[in-house]
Amino acid sequence: MNKGIHNFSEIGKLNRVLVHRPGRELEKLTPENFEELLFDDIPFLKVAQEEHDKFAKLLQDNGVEVLYYEKELAKALADAKVKENFVKEFVELSQIHAEARKEELTQFLLAKDADALVDACISGLFSKDLKGFAHDSLIDVVEMDDDSHDFASIPMPNLYFTRDPGTCIGNGININHMSTATRRREALLLKYMVKYNRDFAPEDTPIWYNLYDNYSMEGGDVLVLSDEIVAVGYSQRTTLAAIESFAANLLKNSGFKKVLVFDIPKSRAFMQLDTVFCMVDYDKFVIHPEVEGPLAVYEVTLDEKGELNFVSIKDELGKILAKELKLPAVDLIRIGGGNLIAAQREQWNDASNMLAIAPGTIVAFERNYVTNDLLDKKGVKVLPVASAEISRGRGGPRSLTCPLNRDDL
């Protein structure tokens, strides 16, 4: 059963996944803006697309149905009223302060059909693109100069990391409040897919967290460890207040019994939980060795009155995971094979960020050969993919995907 949202593990056979093929939005990155747009480098679009296409084909060859962001959103915007509401919300989230500019952008987007609208929203717009929709003012005349490259609508170069805006948990979904305003509109696209595209999600799909909730939370910090336990990283991108709100909604309105909070260092290198920790088999996890020392784990459950109960767990991570998953032991596989230099190099290129497509079968970037070889020796089947360009955005195969449907374990 591949339809609908059904995701009760990290490793169950993957049936359906949401991705975004990198597009023209990457060609609007420059050394002047890539820090603001959360990049450390500028990918070569042609090669990035080739790598992404091979990644998608690998998934398809292994029985995974691959859905694309732009196609699923266009389906949701086929209705004129829905499209109108989407444009209104999109413009409000676009960090535009001048009312005249908001109106220009609104009219420009409404004139597009659904496919062209989606493309414009994702790829970004320069002020000069709005010619013909501009008010007659000195400001607009200056900004509309043919040589002007100021943005009327900021591009979404991070969207190909589809894990962050949304997280499918059980039969429900998080439509995340992204930590930076630059990425907040990405979750808006997902909201409309969930709300108005019945091929994508059932009408009654629960929403555990919402992009308009007050605190930031991102999908790279959420791991579904079992049909009873969800792990969440308290990280640079996900706040404690968001975790508390999410845990309360999930535990009170689903069959999940527990949320484990992983307190990891708050830094760009350790951006989210899945950049340092990932589940690859029933009893195997990959981990960056530098987080083990400072890592603290907390348990969140409901008490007899239905209120949240928080407990600090004082034990080694391996023992905690074995106990929670009812296993005799778990194997923590340290990236880089115990070599600190290799671990730092491969973690920067997302050696901890792997996508399980079945128990013990994972997709990983081929460049992380030290860790991949170690996994192979541990009995984990590694399906390597090229990543010279797509890795420049700082995200691995797990980040490139939003799993919608997995088999139960």
CSV table of C-alpha atoms in Angstrom, one decimal:
chain,number,residue,atom,x,y,z
A,1,MET,CA,0.0,0.0,0.0
A,2,ASN,CA,1.9,3.0,-1.3
A,3,LYS,CA,-0.8,5.7,-1.0
A,4,GLY,CA,-1.1,8.1,1.9
A,5,ILE,CA,1.3,8.8,4.7
A,6,HIS,CA,2.5,5.8,6.6
A,7,ASN,CA,5.9,6.1,8.3
A,8,PHE,CA,6.5,4.2,11.5
A,9,SER,CA,10.3,3.6,11.3
A,10,GLU,CA,13.6,4.9,9.8
A,11,ILE,CA,14.4,1.6,8.1
A,12,GLY,CA,11.2,-0.1,6.9
A,13,LYS,CA,11.1,-0.8,3.1
A,14,LEU,CA,10.7,2.6,1.5
A,15,ASN,CA,7.6,2.7,-0.8
A,16,ARG,CA,7.1,6.4,-1.6
A,17,VAL,CA,9.3,9.5,-1.3
A,18,LEU,CA,9.1,13.2,-2.0
A,19,VAL,CA,12.1,15.0,-3.6
A,20,HIS,CA,12.9,18.2,-5.5
A,21,ARG,CA,15.2,18.2,-8.5
A,22,PRO,CA,17.6,21.1,-8.2
A,23,GLY,CA,16.6,23.9,-10.6
A,24,ARG,CA,17.3,27.4,-11.7
A,25,GLU,CA,17.2,28.6,-8.1
A,26,LEU,CA,20.8,27.4,-7.7
A,27,GLU,CA,21.9,29.7,-10.5
A,28,LYS,CA,20.9,32.7,-8.4
A,29,LEU,CA,23.5,31.9,-5.7
A,30,THR,CA,26.5,34.3,-5.6
A,31,PRO,CA,29.4,34.7,-3.2
A,32,GLU,CA,27.6,37.7,-1.9
A,33,ASN,CA,24.3,35.9,-1.0
A,34,PHE,CA,25.1,32.3,-0.4
A,35,GLU,CA,25.7,32.7,3.3
A,36,GLU,CA,22.2,34.4,3.6
A,37,LEU,CA,20.8,31.5,1.6
A,38,LEU,CA,22.6,28.9,3.8
A,39,PHE,CA,25.2,27.7,1.3
A,40,ASP,CA,28.9,27.4,1.7
A,41,ASP,CA,29.6,27.1,-2.0
A,42,ILE,CA,27.9,27.3,-5.4
A,43,PRO,CA,26.9,24.0,-7.0
A,44,PHE,CA,27.3,23.4,-10.8
A,45,LEU,CA,23.6,23.0,-11.7
A,46,LYS,CA,24.0,20.7,-14.7
A,47,VAL,CA,26.0,18.2,-12.7
A,48,ALA,CA,23.9,18.6,-9.6
A,49,GLN,CA,20.8,17.7,-11.7
A,50,GLU,CA,22.6,14.7,-13.3
A,51,GLU,CA,23.5,13.5,-9.8
A,52,HIS,CA,20.0,14.0,-8.5
A,53,ASP,CA,18.5,12.1,-11.5
A,54,LYS,CA,20.8,9.2,-10.8
A,55,PHE,CA,19.8,9.2,-7.2
A,56,ALA,CA,16.1,9.2,-8.1
A,57,LYS,CA,16.6,6.4,-10.6
A,58,LEU,CA,18.4,4.3,-8.0
A,59,LEU,CA,15.4,4.7,-5.7
A,60,GLN,CA,13.0,3.8,-8.5
A,61,ASP,CA,15.1,0.8,-9.5
A,62,ASN,CA,14.7,-0.4,-5.9
A,63,GLY,CA,10.9,-0.2,-6.0
A,64,VAL,CA,10.4,3.4,-4.6
A,65,GLU,CA,7.8,5.7,-6.1
A,66,VAL,CA,9.4,9.1,-6.5
A,67,LEU,CA,7.2,12.2,-6.3
A,68,TYR,CA,8.4,15.7,-7.2
A,69,TYR,CA,7.7,18.8,-5.2
A,70,GLU,CA,6.8,21.0,-8.1
A,71,LYS,CA,4.4,18.5,-9.7
A,72,GLU,CA,2.6,17.7,-6.5
A,73,LEU,CA,2.2,21.4,-5.6
A,74,ALA,CA,0.9,22.3,-9.1
A,75,LYS,CA,-1.8,19.7,-8.6
A,76,ALA,CA,-2.8,21.4,-5.4
A,77,LEU,CA,-3.0,24.8,-7.1
A,78,ALA,CA,-5.2,23.8,-10.0
A,79,ASP,CA,-8.2,25.4,-8.3
A,80,ALA,CA,-8.3,29.2,-8.8
A,81,LYS,CA,-9.3,30.0,-5.3
A,82,VAL,CA,-6.7,27.8,-3.8
A,83,LYS,CA,-4.1,29.4,-6.1
A,84,GLU,CA,-5.2,32.8,-4.9
A,85,ASN,CA,-4.9,31.9,-1.2
A,86,PHE,CA,-1.5,30.4,-1.8
A,87,VAL,CA,-0.1,33.5,-3.6
A,88,LYS,CA,-1.4,35.7,-0.7
A,89,GLU,CA,0.4,33.5,1.9
A,90,PHE,CA,3.5,33.2,-0.2
A,91,VAL,CA,3.8,37.0,-0.6
A,92,GLU,CA,3.2,37.5,3.1
A,93,LEU,CA,6.1,35.1,3.9
A,94,SER,CA,8.4,36.7,1.3
A,95,GLN,CA,10.1,39.3,3.6
A,96,ILE,CA,8.7,42.2,1.5
A,97,HIS,CA,7.9,45.4,3.4
A,98,ALA,CA,6.7,47.8,0.7
A,99,GLU,CA,3.0,47.4,0.0
A,100,ALA,CA,3.4,48.4,-3.6
A,101,ARG,CA,6.0,45.6,-4.2
A,102,LYS,CA,3.7,43.1,-2.5
A,103,GLU,CA,0.9,44.0,-4.9
A,104,GLU,CA,3.2,43.8,-7.9
A,105,LEU,CA,4.4,40.4,-7.0
A,106,THR,CA,0.9,39.2,-6.2
A,107,GLN,CA,-0.4,40.2,-9.6
A,108,PHE,CA,2.6,38.8,-11.4
A,109,LEU,CA,2.1,35.4,-9.7
A,110,LEU,CA,-1.6,35.2,-10.2
A,111,ALA,CA,-1.2,35.7,-13.9
A,112,LYS,CA,0.7,32.4,-14.1
A,113,ASP,CA,-0.8,29.0,-14.6
A,114,ALA,CA,-0.1,26.5,-11.8
A,115,ASP,CA,3.1,25.0,-13.3
A,116,ALA,CA,4.6,28.4,-14.1
A,117,LEU,CA,3.6,29.8,-10.7
A,118,VAL,CA,5.4,27.0,-8.9
A,119,ASP,CA,8.5,27.4,-11.0
A,120,ALA,CA,8.5,31.2,-10.3
A,121,CYS,CA,8.1,30.7,-6.6
A,122,ILE,CA,10.9,28.2,-6.3
A,123,SER,CA,13.4,29.7,-8.7
A,124,GLY,CA,13.0,33.3,-7.4
A,125,LEU,CA,12.4,36.5,-9.2
A,126,PHE,CA,14.4,39.7,-9.9
A,127,SER,CA,12.7,43.0,-9.7
A,128,LYS,CA,13.1,43.4,-13.5
A,129,ASP,CA,11.0,40.3,-14.0
A,130,LEU,CA,8.0,42.2,-12.7
A,131,LYS,CA,8.0,44.7,-15.6
A,132,GLY,CA,4.4,45.3,-16.7
A,133,PHE,CA,3.1,44.8,-13.1
A,134,ALA,CA,5.0,47.7,-11.5
A,135,HIS,CA,3.5,50.9,-10.0
A,136,ASP,CA,4.7,54.1,-11.6
A,137,SER,CA,7.1,55.3,-8.9
A,138,LEU,CA,10.8,56.4,-8.9
A,139,ILE,CA,11.7,53.5,-6.6
A,140,ASP,CA,10.2,51.0,-9.1
A,141,VAL,CA,11.8,52.7,-12.1
A,142,VAL,CA,15.3,52.5,-10.4
A,143,GLU,CA,14.8,48.9,-9.3
A,144,MET,CA,13.4,47.7,-12.6
A,145,ASP,CA,16.5,48.8,-14.5
A,146,ASP,CA,17.6,46.0,-17.0
A,147,ASP,CA,20.9,45.6,-15.2
A,148,SER,CA,19.3,45.3,-11.7
A,149,HIS,CA,19.6,41.9,-10.0
A,150,ASP,CA,17.9,42.7,-6.7
A,151,PHE,CA,15.4,40.1,-5.7
A,152,ALA,CA,11.7,40.7,-5.9
A,153,SER,CA,11.3,37.1,-4.5
A,154,ILE,CA,14.2,35.3,-2.9
A,155,PRO,CA,14.9,31.9,-4.5
A,156,MET,CA,14.7,28.6,-2.7
A,157,PRO,CA,18.0,26.8,-3.3
A,158,ASN,CA,17.7,24.7,-0.2
A,159,LEU,CA,14.4,23.1,-1.4
A,160,TYR,CA,16.2,20.0,-2.8
A,161,PHE,CA,16.8,19.1,0.9
A,162,THR,CA,13.1,18.1,1.2
A,163,ARG,CA,13.6,16.4,4.6
A,164,ASP,CA,13.6,19.8,6.5
A,165,PRO,CA,10.3,21.4,5.6
A,166,GLY,CA,8.3,18.3,6.3
A,167,THR,CA,8.5,15.1,8.4
A,168,CYS,CA,6.1,12.2,8.1
A,169,ILE,CA,5.6,10.5,11.5
A,170,GLY,CA,3.1,7.6,11.7
A,171,ASN,CA,0.0,8.6,9.7
A,172,GLY,CA,0.6,12.3,10.3
A,173,ILE,CA,3.1,15.0,9.3
A,174,ASN,CA,5.1,18.0,10.6
A,175,ILE,CA,4.8,21.0,8.4
A,176,ASN,CA,7.8,22.7,10.0
A,177,HIS,CA,8.5,26.2,11.1
A,178,MET,CA,11.9,26.6,9.6
A,179,SER,CA,14.6,28.3,11.7
A,180,THR,CA,15.4,30.9,9.1
A,181,ALA,CA,13.0,33.2,7.3
A,182,THR,CA,14.9,32.3,4.0
A,183,ARG,CA,13.5,28.8,4.1
A,184,ARG,CA,10.0,29.4,5.7
A,185,ARG,CA,8.2,29.4,2.4
A,186,GLU,CA,9.3,25.9,1.6
A,187,ALA,CA,7.0,24.6,4.3
A,188,LEU,CA,4.2,26.6,2.8
A,189,LEU,CA,4.5,24.6,-0.4
A,190,LEU,CA,4.1,21.4,1.5
A,191,LYS,CA,1.2,22.8,3.5
A,192,TYR,CA,-0.8,23.2,0.2
A,193,MET,CA,0.2,19.8,-1.0
A,194,VAL,CA,-1.1,18.2,2.2
A,195,LYS,CA,-4.2,20.3,2.3
A,196,TYR,CA,-5.3,20.2,-1.4
A,197,ASN,CA,-3.7,17.3,-3.2
A,198,ARG,CA,-5.6,14.1,-2.4
A,199,ASP,CA,-3.1,12.1,-4.4
A,200,PHE,CA,-0.4,13.2,-2.0
A,201,ALA,CA,-2.2,12.9,1.4
A,202,PRO,CA,-5.6,11.9,2.7
A,203,GLU,CA,-8.0,14.8,3.7
A,204,ASP,CA,-7.8,13.8,7.4
A,205,THR,CA,-4.0,13.7,7.7
A,206,PRO,CA,-3.0,14.8,11.2
A,207,ILE,CA,-0.6,17.7,11.5
A,208,TRP,CA,1.7,17.3,14.5
A,209,TYR,CA,3.5,20.6,14.0
A,210,ASN,CA,2.6,23.7,11.9
A,211,LEU,CA,4.7,26.3,10.1
A,212,TYR,CA,2.8,29.0,11.9
A,213,ASP,CA,3.6,27.5,15.3
A,214,ASN,CA,5.8,29.9,17.3
A,215,TYR,CA,9.1,28.1,17.4
A,216,SER,CA,11.5,26.6,14.9
A,217,MET,CA,11.7,22.9,14.2
A,218,GLU,CA,13.2,21.1,11.2
A,219,GLY,CA,12.9,17.6,9.7
A,220,GLY,CA,16.6,16.7,9.9
A,221,ASP,CA,16.1,16.7,13.7
A,222,VAL,CA,13.4,14.0,13.7
A,223,LEU,CA,14.0,10.3,13.5
A,224,VAL,CA,11.2,7.7,13.8
A,225,LEU,CA,12.9,5.0,15.8
A,226,SER,CA,9.9,2.7,16.1
A,227,ASP,CA,6.1,2.6,16.1
A,228,GLU,CA,6.3,3.9,19.7
A,229,ILE,CA,9.4,6.1,19.9
A,230,VAL,CA,10.4,9.3,18.0
A,231,ALA,CA,13.8,10.9,18.5
A,232,VAL,CA,14.2,14.7,18.2
A,233,GLY,CA,17.4,16.7,18.1
A,234,TYR,CA,17.7,19.8,20.2
A,235,SER,CA,20.0,21.5,17.8
A,236,GLN,CA,21.0,24.7,16.0
A,237,ARG,CA,17.7,24.5,14.0
A,238,THR,CA,15.2,23.0,16.5
A,239,THR,CA,14.2,24.6,19.8
A,240,LEU,CA,13.1,23.1,23.1
A,241,ALA,CA,9.8,25.0,23.0
A,242,ALA,CA,9.1,23.5,19.6
A,243,ILE,CA,9.9,20.0,20.8
A,244,GLU,CA,7.6,20.4,23.8
A,245,SER,CA,4.7,21.5,21.6
A,246,PHE,CA,5.3,18.7,19.1
A,247,ALA,CA,5.7,16.1,21.8
A,248,ALA,CA,2.4,17.1,23.5
A,249,ASN,CA,0.5,16.9,20.2
A,250,LEU,CA,2.0,13.7,19.1
A,251,LEU,CA,1.8,11.8,22.4
A,252,LYS,CA,-1.8,12.9,23.1
A,253,ASN,CA,-3.1,12.2,19.6
A,254,SER,CA,-1.3,9.1,18.3
A,255,GLY,CA,-0.1,5.7,19.3
A,256,PHE,CA,3.4,6.9,19.9
A,257,LYS,CA,4.4,6.6,23.6
A,258,LYS,CA,7.7,8.4,23.9
A,259,VAL,CA,9.9,11.2,22.5
A,260,LEU,CA,13.7,11.0,23.1
A,261,VAL,CA,15.4,14.4,23.0
A,262,PHE,CA,19.0,14.4,21.9
A,263,ASP,CA,20.8,17.5,23.0
A,264,ILE,CA,23.6,18.0,20.4
A,265,PRO,CA,26.2,20.9,20.0
A,266,LYS,CA,24.7,24.0,18.4
A,267,SER,CA,26.9,24.7,15.5
A,268,ARG,CA,26.9,24.7,11.7
A,269,ALA,CA,29.0,21.5,11.5
A,270,PHE,CA,26.5,19.7,13.7
A,271,MET,CA,23.5,21.4,12.2
A,272,GLN,CA,20.8,18.8,12.8
A,273,LEU,CA,20.5,15.4,14.5
A,274,ASP,CA,20.8,13.5,11.2
A,275,THR,CA,24.1,15.2,10.3
A,276,VAL,CA,25.7,13.3,13.3
A,277,PHE,CA,23.4,10.3,13.9
A,278,CYS,CA,21.4,7.9,11.7
A,279,MET,CA,19.7,4.5,12.0
A,280,VAL,CA,20.7,2.0,9.3
A,281,ASP,CA,19.4,-1.4,10.5
A,282,TYR,CA,17.4,-2.9,13.4
A,283,ASP,CA,20.4,-2.7,15.7
A,284,LYS,CA,22.9,-0.5,13.9
A,285,PHE,CA,23.4,3.3,13.9
A,286,VAL,CA,26.0,5.5,12.4
A,287,ILE,CA,27.3,8.4,14.6
A,288,HIS,CA,29.9,11.1,14.5
A,289,PRO,CA,32.3,10.4,17.4
A,290,GLU,CA,32.6,14.0,18.4
A,291,VAL,CA,29.0,14.2,19.6
A,292,GLU,CA,29.1,11.3,22.0
A,293,GLY,CA,30.9,13.1,24.8
A,294,PRO,CA,28.6,16.2,25.0
A,295,LEU,CA,25.5,14.3,24.1
A,296,ALA,CA,22.6,14.3,26.7
A,297,VAL,CA,19.4,12.4,26.3
A,298,TYR,CA,16.0,13.2,27.8
A,299,GLU,CA,12.8,11.2,27.8
A,300,VAL,CA,9.4,12.8,27.3
A,301,THR,CA,6.2,10.9,28.1
A,302,LEU,CA,2.7,11.5,29.3
A,303,ASP,CA,1.9,11.1,33.0
A,304,GLU,CA,-1.3,9.7,34.4
A,305,LYS,CA,-3.0,13.2,34.1
A,306,GLY,CA,-2.0,13.5,30.4
A,307,GLU,CA,0.7,16.1,31.1
A,308,LEU,CA,4.3,16.0,29.8
A,309,ASN,CA,6.9,14.3,32.0
A,310,PHE,CA,10.6,15.0,31.4
A,311,VAL,CA,13.4,12.7,32.6
A,312,SER,CA,17.1,12.9,32.1
A,313,ILE,CA,18.5,9.5,31.1
A,314,LYS,CA,22.0,8.9,32.6
A,315,ASP,CA,23.6,6.1,30.6
A,316,GLU,CA,25.7,5.4,27.5
A,317,LEU,CA,23.9,6.0,24.2
A,318,GLY,CA,24.3,2.4,23.0
A,319,LYS,CA,22.7,1.1,26.2
A,320,ILE,CA,19.9,3.7,26.0
A,321,LEU,CA,19.0,2.7,22.4
A,322,ALA,CA,19.2,-1.0,23.2
A,323,LYS,CA,16.8,-0.6,26.1
A,324,GLU,CA,14.3,1.6,24.3
A,325,LEU,CA,14.2,-0.6,21.2
A,326,LYS,CA,14.1,-3.8,23.3
A,327,LEU,CA,17.3,-5.2,21.8
A,328,PRO,CA,20.1,-7.1,23.5
A,329,ALA,CA,22.6,-4.6,22.2
A,330,VAL,CA,23.1,-2.0,19.4
A,331,ASP,CA,26.2,-1.3,17.3
A,332,LEU,CA,27.2,2.3,17.1
A,333,ILE,CA,29.3,2.6,14.0
A,334,ARG,CA,31.5,5.6,14.2
A,335,ILE,CA,32.1,7.5,10.9
A,336,GLY,CA,35.7,7.6,9.7
A,337,GLY,CA,36.4,4.3,11.4
A,338,GLY,CA,37.8,5.8,14.5
A,339,ASN,CA,40.2,8.2,12.6
A,340,LEU,CA,39.3,11.7,13.7
A,341,ILE,CA,40.6,13.4,10.5
A,342,ALA,CA,38.5,11.0,8.4
A,343,ALA,CA,35.5,11.5,10.7
A,344,GLN,CA,35.7,15.3,10.4
A,345,ARG,CA,36.2,15.2,6.6
A,346,GLU,CA,33.4,12.7,5.9
A,347,GLN,CA,31.0,14.2,8.4
A,348,TRP,CA,31.3,17.5,6.5
A,349,ASN,CA,30.2,15.6,3.5
A,350,ASP,CA,27.3,13.9,5.4
A,351,ALA,CA,28.7,10.5,6.1
A,352,SER,CA,26.1,10.3,9.0
A,353,ASN,CA,23.3,11.4,6.7
A,354,MET,CA,22.2,8.1,5.0
A,355,LEU,CA,18.9,7.0,3.7
A,356,ALA,CA,17.7,3.5,4.6
A,357,ILE,CA,15.5,2.0,1.9
A,358,ALA,CA,15.1,-1.3,3.7
A,359,PRO,CA,16.6,-2.8,6.9
A,360,GLY,CA,20.3,-2.9,6.4
A,361,THR,CA,20.2,-1.3,3.0
A,362,ILE,CA,21.2,2.3,2.7
A,363,VAL,CA,22.0,4.9,0.1
A,364,ALA,CA,25.1,6.9,0.8
A,365,PHE,CA,27.4,9.4,-0.9
A,366,GLU,CA,30.2,7.5,-2.6
A,367,ARG,CA,32.8,10.1,-1.5
A,368,ASN,CA,32.5,8.9,2.1
A,369,TYR,CA,34.4,5.7,1.3
A,370,VAL,CA,36.0,5.1,4.7
A,371,THR,CA,32.6,5.0,6.4
A,372,ASN,CA,31.0,3.1,3.5
A,373,ASP,CA,33.6,0.4,3.7
A,374,LEU,CA,33.2,0.1,7.4
A,375,LEU,CA,29.4,-0.3,7.0
A,376,ASP,CA,30.0,-3.0,4.3
A,377,LYS,CA,32.2,-4.9,6.7
A,378,LYS,CA,29.4,-4.6,9.3
A,379,GLY,CA,26.9,-6.3,7.0
A,380,VAL,CA,25.1,-3.2,5.8
A,381,LYS,CA,24.5,-3.0,2.1
A,382,VAL,CA,25.7,0.4,0.8
A,383,LEU,CA,24.3,1.8,-2.5
A,384,PRO,CA,26.7,4.6,-3.4
A,385,VAL,CA,25.7,7.7,-5.3
A,386,ALA,CA,27.8,10.5,-6.8
A,387,SER,CA,27.7,13.8,-4.9
A,388,ALA,CA,30.4,16.2,-6.2
A,389,GLU,CA,27.8,19.0,-6.6
A,390,ILE,CA,24.7,18.1,-4.6
A,391,SER,CA,26.8,17.8,-1.5
A,392,ARG,CA,27.8,21.4,-1.7
A,393,GLY,CA,24.5,22.4,0.0
A,394,ARG,CA,25.5,20.4,3.1
A,395,GLY,CA,23.0,17.5,3.1
A,396,GLY,CA,23.2,13.8,2.4
A,397,PRO,CA,20.7,11.2,0.9
A,398,ARG,CA,18.5,11.4,4.0
A,399,SER,CA,18.3,15.2,3.7
A,400,LEU,CA,17.4,14.8,0.0
A,401,THR,CA,14.2,12.9,0.7
A,402,CYS,CA,11.0,13.1,2.6
A,403,PRO,CA,9.8,9.5,3.1
A,404,LEU,CA,6.0,9.4,2.8
A,405,ASN,CA,5.3,5.7,3.1
A,406,ARG,CA,7.3,2.7,4.5
A,407,ASP,CA,6.4,-0.9,5.2
A,408,ASP,CA,5.9,-1.7,8.9
A,409,LEU,CA,8.7,-3.6,10.5
